[in-house]
Amino acid sequence: MKMKVPLPLTLLLAGGVSAHSHTHPSDPEAQVPFHEQKYTPDSNEELERKWSFEWGFSGINTFAHLPHTKCLTSPSTPFDIGILGVPFDTAVSYRPGARFGPRAIRAASSRQTSFRAFNARAGINPYLSWATILDCGDIPVTPVDNAMALTQMTAAYLELGHRSPLSSTAGQHPKIISLGGDHSLALAALRGLKNVYGTEIAVLHFDAHLDTWHPSKYPSPWPSAQSQFNHGSMFWIASNEGLIANGSSVHAGLRTRLSGEDWADYDDDTRQGFLRISTDDIDEMGPQGIVEAIMNRIGIEIPVYLSVDIDVIDPGLAPGTGTPEAGGWTTRELIRILRGIEGLNVVGADVVEVAPAYDGGGEQTALAGAQVVYEILTSVVKRGLVDMGKVAEVPGKDSMTRFKDEL
């Protein structure tokens, strides 16, 4: 039996749909294959309509297919939120490779597209809301001089932080979400934020490790001043420089071993003003208990730097990292907690220590990193809507109202 094919499909198979006109299939011109018709150039609008679309697997790897601008060299291109790669990993103490983290996270974000990015828990699509979000490219960090690398990173955060955002909803300054790179980049980011905002910044730190260690806790028979800057000491340095709000900061997901034979590392950490939430605490408190502990500690007004070391996730689920520790949170638990703290006043953030050389073939660590960025983006955009009084309430999901009442 001969199958009846609808006319438009018949014409398509025959090459009879014009690529440069919008003729109806019944129009005589539509019967002429488009490659035999006279070529007429399309308008810019028509070119945009035809060719701007990208599938998740197509296009150049920017984060979530966002427009790419080298923001550091483009001061005339304003933005509200910038995704900034920091491919630096020469301050690590164990496995290198996180310099390739920004590239891996961008590739893993490919399925995030603006036409399918509505976040049901928050009631918004962060890519189609008020914020202009750009992929700002990478800081060209030197891999052979850590002192210069720290200078470069700090200069980059100062440059971008002092720009004017496109929307007044963003506040006085654009917000930068960094793709690491190793965790030491947080020192440069905090130096920049203190300079830009003129105040100490609360740190919400998701990590298996304290990262408030005195530099001498990395012993060496060949000590040097430069070796004091590493991915386990950057918060110790930041605290001593007066960058971190003592008494308003939190570690979450800790399960690190301590140095020496006592709790001296915890004593140092307490002096720096951090609340410690261990990985095991989730067994008694549950994700919601972790959320409430964080919100009660930090509140919703103080500027917050949200720093996520991917090793907070168990290495069975996120093996692609430099200092894996067994017994971590699941990816789902981390994401659930991140969703619960959407009321925080996040002024900067990072996702660090993704080292794709140790990841599985399914990119599970990089995928987790990309999802974490999406959740942070959603919360930053939603906080802007809350501040404008335009937030769409989602029953049972909006923590802002609850924590405003509690504070």
Short mmCIF file of C-alpha atoms in Angstrom, two decimals:
data_model
loop_
_atom_site.label_atom_id
_atom_site.label_comp_id
_atom_site.label_asym_id
_atom_site.label_seq_id
_atom_site.Cartn_x
_atom_site.Cartn_y
_atom_site.Cartn_z
CA MET A 1 0.00 0.00 0.00
CA LYS A 2 1.39 3.38 -0.96
CA MET A 3 1.78 5.70 2.02
CA LYS A 4 0.21 9.13 1.66
CA VAL A 5 2.70 11.82 2.62
CA PRO A 6 1.33 15.28 3.56
CA LEU A 7 2.19 17.96 1.04
CA PRO A 8 4.61 19.94 3.20
CA LEU A 9 6.68 16.82 3.94
CA THR A 10 6.58 15.84 0.27
CA LEU A 11 7.95 19.22 -0.67
CA LEU A 12 10.57 19.02 2.04
CA LEU A 13 11.82 15.67 0.80
CA ALA A 14 11.96 17.07 -2.71
CA GLY A 15 13.87 20.15 -1.56
CA GLY A 16 10.92 22.33 -2.49
CA VAL A 17 10.67 24.59 0.58
CA SER A 18 12.30 27.93 0.04
CA ALA A 19 15.14 28.81 2.35
CA HIS A 20 14.73 32.50 1.63
CA SER A 21 10.97 33.05 1.55
CA HIS A 22 7.89 32.22 3.54
CA THR A 23 5.71 30.98 0.68
CA HIS A 24 2.76 28.77 1.45
CA PRO A 25 3.08 25.20 0.09
CA SER A 26 0.15 25.91 -2.28
CA ASP A 27 2.03 28.84 -3.80
CA PRO A 28 3.49 27.91 -7.25
CA GLU A 29 6.90 29.17 -6.17
CA ALA A 30 6.97 26.59 -3.40
CA GLN A 31 6.95 23.86 -6.06
CA VAL A 32 10.40 24.99 -7.20
CA PRO A 33 13.25 23.46 -5.20
CA PHE A 34 14.85 26.23 -3.14
CA HIS A 35 18.29 25.56 -4.60
CA GLU A 36 16.89 26.37 -8.05
CA GLN A 37 15.28 29.63 -6.95
CA LYS A 38 16.98 32.99 -7.25
CA TYR A 39 19.00 33.70 -4.13
CA THR A 40 17.92 36.69 -2.10
CA PRO A 41 19.81 37.66 1.08
CA ASP A 42 17.97 37.37 4.37
CA SER A 43 17.58 40.28 6.75
CA ASN A 44 19.51 40.24 10.00
CA GLU A 45 16.30 39.44 11.82
CA GLU A 46 15.63 36.46 9.59
CA LEU A 47 19.21 35.20 9.94
CA GLU A 48 18.81 35.40 13.70
CA ARG A 49 15.51 33.52 13.54
CA LYS A 50 16.93 30.73 11.39
CA TRP A 51 20.39 30.19 12.76
CA SER A 52 20.67 31.41 16.36
CA PHE A 53 19.08 28.31 17.86
CA GLU A 54 21.39 25.71 19.43
CA TRP A 55 20.67 22.20 20.60
CA GLY A 56 22.27 21.07 23.81
CA PHE A 57 24.94 19.17 21.89
CA SER A 58 25.75 21.95 19.42
CA GLY A 59 27.50 25.28 19.59
CA ILE A 60 30.71 26.49 21.16
CA ASN A 61 31.12 25.53 24.83
CA THR A 62 30.05 28.55 26.80
CA PHE A 63 28.29 27.97 30.09
CA ALA A 64 24.66 27.08 29.31
CA HIS A 65 25.06 28.48 25.77
CA LEU A 66 25.29 31.99 27.22
CA PRO A 67 26.68 34.80 25.08
CA HIS A 68 30.46 34.93 25.38
CA THR A 69 32.30 38.17 25.96
CA LYS A 70 35.84 38.61 27.22
CA CYS A 71 34.56 40.81 29.99
CA LEU A 72 38.00 41.83 31.21
CA THR A 73 38.72 43.49 27.86
CA SER A 74 35.17 44.70 27.20
CA PRO A 75 34.30 47.40 29.75
CA SER A 76 31.62 48.78 27.43
CA THR A 77 29.61 45.54 27.64
CA PRO A 78 27.68 45.65 30.93
CA PHE A 79 26.27 42.57 32.63
CA ASP A 80 24.58 41.64 35.89
CA ILE A 81 26.06 38.20 36.51
CA GLY A 82 29.29 36.96 34.97
CA ILE A 83 30.46 33.36 34.72
CA LEU A 84 34.25 33.58 35.00
CA GLY A 85 36.70 30.74 34.47
CA VAL A 86 39.78 30.64 36.69
CA PRO A 87 42.01 27.85 35.27
CA PHE A 88 44.56 27.80 38.08
CA ASP A 89 45.71 24.72 40.01
CA THR A 90 49.32 25.18 41.09
CA ALA A 91 48.42 25.76 44.75
CA VAL A 92 47.08 22.24 45.29
CA SER A 93 48.49 19.83 47.85
CA TYR A 94 47.55 16.52 46.24
CA ARG A 95 46.25 15.85 42.71
CA PRO A 96 46.59 18.60 40.08
CA GLY A 97 44.28 19.05 37.10
CA ALA A 98 41.64 21.55 38.20
CA ARG A 99 42.96 24.05 35.65
CA PHE A 100 40.79 22.12 33.22
CA GLY A 101 37.75 22.48 35.48
CA PRO A 102 36.24 25.55 33.78
CA ARG A 103 36.33 23.82 30.42
CA ALA A 104 34.75 20.65 31.85
CA ILE A 105 31.98 22.49 33.71
CA ARG A 106 31.10 24.48 30.60
CA ALA A 107 30.89 21.31 28.53
CA ALA A 108 28.75 19.62 31.18
CA SER A 109 26.36 22.59 31.20
CA SER A 110 25.43 22.03 27.55
CA ARG A 111 21.95 20.74 28.34
CA GLN A 112 21.15 23.97 30.12
CA THR A 113 19.44 26.04 27.48
CA SER A 114 17.36 29.16 27.96
CA PHE A 115 14.33 27.56 26.32
CA ARG A 116 14.36 24.70 28.86
CA ALA A 117 15.71 26.15 32.10
CA PHE A 118 12.62 26.92 34.19
CA ASN A 119 13.50 25.99 37.76
CA ALA A 120 10.33 24.55 39.26
CA ARG A 121 11.52 24.83 42.85
CA ALA A 122 12.05 28.58 42.50
CA GLY A 123 9.35 29.39 39.98
CA ILE A 124 11.72 31.20 37.58
CA ASN A 125 13.92 30.64 34.57
CA PRO A 126 17.17 32.38 35.58
CA TYR A 127 18.21 32.84 31.96
CA LEU A 128 14.96 34.58 30.97
CA SER A 129 14.49 36.82 34.00
CA TRP A 130 15.76 40.32 34.77
CA ALA A 131 19.49 39.51 34.80
CA THR A 132 21.85 39.80 31.87
CA ILE A 133 24.17 36.82 32.33
CA LEU A 134 27.36 36.47 30.30
CA ASP A 135 30.07 33.88 30.03
CA CYS A 136 33.00 36.19 30.69
CA GLY A 137 35.68 33.77 29.52
CA ASP A 138 38.75 32.96 31.62
CA ILE A 139 41.32 34.88 33.57
CA PRO A 140 44.63 34.16 31.79
CA VAL A 141 46.32 32.96 34.98
CA THR A 142 50.00 32.12 34.77
CA PRO A 143 50.82 28.50 35.73
CA VAL A 144 54.46 29.17 36.62
CA ASP A 145 54.39 31.93 39.26
CA ASN A 146 51.86 31.64 42.09
CA ALA A 147 52.57 35.13 43.44
CA MET A 148 51.83 36.62 40.05
CA ALA A 149 48.80 34.33 39.65
CA LEU A 150 47.32 35.67 42.90
CA THR A 151 47.96 39.22 41.70
CA GLN A 152 46.30 38.49 38.36
CA MET A 153 43.24 36.90 39.95
CA THR A 154 42.84 39.73 42.46
CA ALA A 155 43.19 42.34 39.71
CA ALA A 156 40.53 40.58 37.65
CA TYR A 157 38.01 40.55 40.51
CA LEU A 158 38.71 44.23 41.21
CA GLU A 159 38.26 45.11 37.54
CA LEU A 160 34.95 43.29 37.11
CA GLY A 161 33.62 44.04 40.58
CA HIS A 162 33.95 47.78 40.12
CA ARG A 163 31.98 47.75 36.86
CA SER A 164 28.40 49.02 36.80
CA PRO A 165 25.75 46.32 36.31
CA LEU A 166 23.27 46.58 33.46
CA SER A 167 20.21 46.35 35.71
CA SER A 168 19.62 48.30 38.91
CA THR A 169 18.15 45.10 40.31
CA ALA A 170 21.67 43.68 40.55
CA GLY A 171 22.59 46.37 43.08
CA GLN A 172 25.61 48.59 42.69
CA HIS A 173 27.92 45.91 41.38
CA PRO A 174 27.72 42.89 39.08
CA LYS A 175 28.10 39.45 40.61
CA ILE A 176 30.79 36.97 39.59
CA ILE A 177 30.39 33.19 39.75
CA SER A 178 33.80 31.58 39.30
CA LEU A 179 34.52 28.20 37.74
CA GLY A 180 37.70 26.78 39.26
CA GLY A 181 40.45 25.96 39.28
CA ASP A 182 41.66 25.16 42.74
CA HIS A 183 40.15 26.63 45.89
CA SER A 184 42.88 29.20 46.47
CA LEU A 185 41.09 31.53 44.04
CA ALA A 186 38.71 32.36 46.91
CA LEU A 187 41.37 34.57 48.51
CA ALA A 188 41.55 36.74 45.41
CA ALA A 189 37.75 36.87 45.20
CA LEU A 190 37.41 37.92 48.85
CA ARG A 191 40.09 40.58 48.45
CA GLY A 192 38.14 41.94 45.53
CA LEU A 193 34.79 41.82 47.35
CA LYS A 194 36.15 43.59 50.44
CA ASN A 195 37.52 46.35 48.22
CA VAL A 196 34.31 46.65 46.20
CA TYR A 197 31.78 46.50 49.04
CA GLY A 198 33.93 48.09 51.73
CA THR A 199 32.92 45.55 54.35
CA GLU A 200 33.74 42.09 55.62
CA ILE A 201 32.01 39.27 53.77
CA ALA A 202 30.33 36.22 55.32
CA VAL A 203 31.62 32.97 53.83
CA LEU A 204 29.42 29.94 53.30
CA HIS A 205 31.89 27.18 52.55
CA PHE A 206 30.84 23.72 51.33
CA ASP A 207 33.86 21.44 51.58
CA ALA A 208 35.21 18.24 53.05
CA HIS A 209 38.11 20.28 54.46
CA LEU A 210 38.45 23.29 56.75
CA ASP A 211 40.71 25.40 54.50
CA THR A 212 41.41 27.63 57.51
CA TRP A 213 44.69 25.89 58.24
CA HIS A 214 47.71 27.83 59.37
CA PRO A 215 50.24 27.56 56.53
CA SER A 216 52.66 25.74 58.83
CA LYS A 217 50.23 22.82 58.89
CA TYR A 218 51.72 21.95 55.48
CA PRO A 219 55.20 21.11 56.86
CA SER A 220 58.26 21.36 54.65
CA PRO A 221 61.99 21.20 55.29
CA TRP A 222 62.26 23.87 52.60
CA PRO A 223 59.82 26.55 53.78
CA SER A 224 59.07 29.67 51.79
CA ALA A 225 56.80 32.65 52.11
CA GLN A 226 55.08 31.86 48.82
CA SER A 227 54.19 28.31 49.89
CA GLN A 228 51.93 29.80 52.57
CA PHE A 229 49.43 30.55 49.82
CA ASN A 230 47.73 27.28 48.97
CA HIS A 231 44.27 25.77 48.60
CA GLY A 232 44.07 24.87 52.29
CA SER A 233 45.23 28.15 53.81
CA MET A 234 43.39 30.80 51.81
CA PHE A 235 40.63 31.35 54.39
CA TRP A 236 43.25 31.57 57.17
CA ILE A 237 44.97 34.32 55.18
CA ALA A 238 41.64 36.00 54.38
CA SER A 239 40.60 35.95 58.01
CA ASN A 240 43.88 37.48 59.15
CA GLU A 241 43.47 40.20 56.51
CA GLY A 242 40.04 41.09 57.91
CA LEU A 243 38.16 39.98 54.80
CA ILE A 244 35.80 37.47 56.46
CA ALA A 245 32.94 38.31 58.80
CA ASN A 246 33.95 36.55 62.02
CA GLY A 247 30.90 35.00 63.64
CA SER A 248 28.74 34.92 60.51
CA SER A 249 30.51 32.27 58.44
CA VAL A 250 29.85 28.55 58.03
CA HIS A 251 31.62 25.40 56.91
CA ALA A 252 29.27 22.64 55.70
CA GLY A 253 30.03 19.04 54.79
CA LEU A 254 33.26 18.66 56.80
CA ARG A 255 34.82 15.24 57.22
CA THR A 256 38.53 16.07 57.18
CA ARG A 257 41.29 14.53 59.23
CA LEU A 258 43.09 17.00 61.50
CA SER A 259 46.79 17.62 61.85
CA GLY A 260 48.83 16.63 64.88
CA GLU A 261 47.31 14.75 67.80
CA ASP A 262 44.61 17.09 69.09
CA TRP A 263 41.87 19.54 68.09
CA ALA A 264 44.18 22.52 67.49
CA ASP A 265 42.91 22.89 63.93
CA TYR A 266 39.39 23.33 65.28
CA ASP A 267 40.67 25.90 67.79
CA ASP A 268 42.20 27.92 64.94
CA ASP A 269 38.99 27.61 62.97
CA THR A 270 36.86 28.75 65.90
CA ARG A 271 39.03 31.84 66.36
CA GLN A 272 38.31 32.67 62.73
CA GLY A 273 34.59 32.63 63.52
CA PHE A 274 33.27 29.68 61.52
CA LEU A 275 30.37 27.44 62.46
CA ARG A 276 31.28 23.85 61.60
CA ILE A 277 28.65 21.49 60.15
CA SER A 278 30.00 18.01 59.53
CA THR A 279 28.94 15.54 56.89
CA ASP A 280 27.55 13.28 59.62
CA ASP A 281 25.27 16.03 60.95
CA ILE A 282 22.90 15.44 58.06
CA ASP A 283 21.99 12.05 59.57
CA GLU A 284 20.47 13.71 62.64
CA MET A 285 19.43 17.08 61.20
CA GLY A 286 18.41 16.19 57.67
CA PRO A 287 18.92 18.63 54.79
CA GLN A 288 16.32 21.03 56.19
CA GLY A 289 18.13 21.13 59.53
CA ILE A 290 21.36 22.00 57.73
CA VAL A 291 19.51 24.78 55.88
CA GLU A 292 18.10 26.21 59.08
CA ALA A 293 21.48 26.14 60.82
CA ILE A 294 23.05 28.05 57.92
CA MET A 295 20.27 30.62 57.67
CA ASN A 296 20.14 31.23 61.41
CA ARG A 297 23.89 31.78 61.45
CA ILE A 298 24.18 34.07 58.42
CA GLY A 299 20.77 35.72 58.00
CA ILE A 300 19.49 37.37 54.86
CA GLU A 301 21.14 40.81 54.91
CA ILE A 302 24.91 40.39 55.19
CA PRO A 303 26.84 40.02 51.90
CA VAL A 304 27.79 36.37 51.37
CA TYR A 305 30.49 34.64 49.38
CA LEU A 306 29.23 31.14 48.54
CA SER A 307 32.12 28.75 47.92
CA VAL A 308 31.51 25.15 46.82
CA ASP A 309 34.38 22.70 46.70
CA ILE A 310 33.06 19.78 44.68
CA ASP A 311 34.76 17.37 47.08
CA VAL A 312 31.93 18.02 49.52
CA ILE A 313 30.19 15.35 47.43
CA ASP A 314 31.18 11.73 48.03
CA PRO A 315 33.90 10.61 45.60
CA GLY A 316 31.73 7.68 44.59
CA LEU A 317 29.48 10.28 42.95
CA ALA A 318 32.05 12.97 42.14
CA PRO A 319 35.47 11.33 41.71
CA GLY A 320 36.94 14.09 39.55
CA THR A 321 38.56 16.19 42.23
CA GLY A 322 42.01 16.78 43.67
CA THR A 323 41.57 15.80 47.33
CA PRO A 324 38.79 13.19 47.55
CA GLU A 325 37.47 12.13 50.95
CA ALA A 326 35.21 9.12 51.39
CA GLY A 327 31.85 9.47 53.12
CA GLY A 328 30.54 12.71 51.62
CA TRP A 329 27.10 14.04 50.88
CA THR A 330 25.20 12.89 47.83
CA THR A 331 24.76 15.25 44.92
CA ARG A 332 21.05 15.34 45.69
CA GLU A 333 21.65 16.32 49.33
CA LEU A 334 23.98 19.16 48.35
CA ILE A 335 21.54 20.48 45.76
CA ARG A 336 18.65 20.24 48.24
CA ILE A 337 20.59 22.34 50.74
CA LEU A 338 21.58 24.89 48.09
CA ARG A 339 17.93 25.26 47.14
CA GLY A 340 16.99 25.84 50.76
CA ILE A 341 19.39 28.77 51.23
CA GLU A 342 18.04 30.81 48.32
CA GLY A 343 17.33 33.73 50.67
CA LEU A 344 21.00 34.56 51.24
CA ASN A 345 22.42 37.83 49.93
CA VAL A 346 25.02 36.20 47.66
CA VAL A 347 27.41 38.76 46.16
CA GLY A 348 29.91 36.28 44.74
CA ALA A 349 30.36 32.53 44.41
CA ASP A 350 32.59 29.79 43.12
CA VAL A 351 32.50 26.11 42.19
CA VAL A 352 36.03 24.76 42.48
CA GLU A 353 38.29 21.70 42.46
CA VAL A 354 36.65 19.97 39.47
CA ALA A 355 39.54 17.97 37.98
CA PRO A 356 38.17 16.17 34.91
CA ALA A 357 41.19 13.88 34.46
CA TYR A 358 39.90 11.85 37.42
CA ASP A 359 36.24 11.98 36.40
CA GLY A 360 34.28 9.10 34.94
CA GLY A 361 33.21 8.77 31.34
CA GLY A 362 29.81 10.14 32.24
CA GLU A 363 31.25 13.49 33.42
CA GLN A 364 29.49 13.04 36.75
CA THR A 365 31.70 15.49 38.67
CA ALA A 366 31.49 18.16 36.00
CA LEU A 367 27.73 17.61 35.70
CA ALA A 368 27.39 18.13 39.44
CA GLY A 369 29.43 21.31 39.16
CA ALA A 370 27.27 22.63 36.33
CA GLN A 371 24.10 21.90 38.30
CA VAL A 372 25.50 23.68 41.36
CA VAL A 373 26.17 26.78 39.24
CA TYR A 374 22.60 26.62 37.90
CA GLU A 375 21.19 26.47 41.43
CA ILE A 376 23.35 29.39 42.57
CA LEU A 377 22.34 31.41 39.51
CA THR A 378 18.68 30.70 40.19
CA SER A 379 18.94 31.84 43.79
CA VAL A 380 20.84 35.04 42.92
CA VAL A 381 18.26 35.93 40.28
CA LYS A 382 15.37 35.09 42.60
CA ARG A 383 16.85 37.20 45.40
CA GLY A 384 16.78 40.12 42.97
CA LEU A 385 13.10 39.48 42.34
CA VAL A 386 12.45 39.29 46.09
CA ASP A 387 14.16 42.63 46.61
CA MET A 388 11.95 44.12 43.87
CA GLY A 389 8.83 42.60 45.39
CA LYS A 390 8.18 40.68 42.18
CA VAL A 391 9.03 37.14 43.24
CA ALA A 392 6.60 34.41 42.23
CA GLU A 393 5.66 32.54 45.38
CA VAL A 394 6.04 28.77 45.19
CA PRO A 395 4.03 27.07 47.97
CA GLY A 396 6.31 25.31 50.42
CA LYS A 397 9.47 26.34 48.57
CA ASP A 398 10.05 29.99 49.47
CA SER A 399 12.41 30.10 52.43
CA MET A 400 12.71 33.87 52.35
CA THR A 401 9.45 34.58 54.16
CA ARG A 402 10.08 31.92 56.79
CA PHE A 403 13.55 33.13 57.66
CA LYS A 404 12.54 36.81 57.66
CA ASP A 405 10.00 35.89 60.34
CA GLU A 406 12.57 33.97 62.36
CA LEU A 407 15.25 36.65 62.33
#
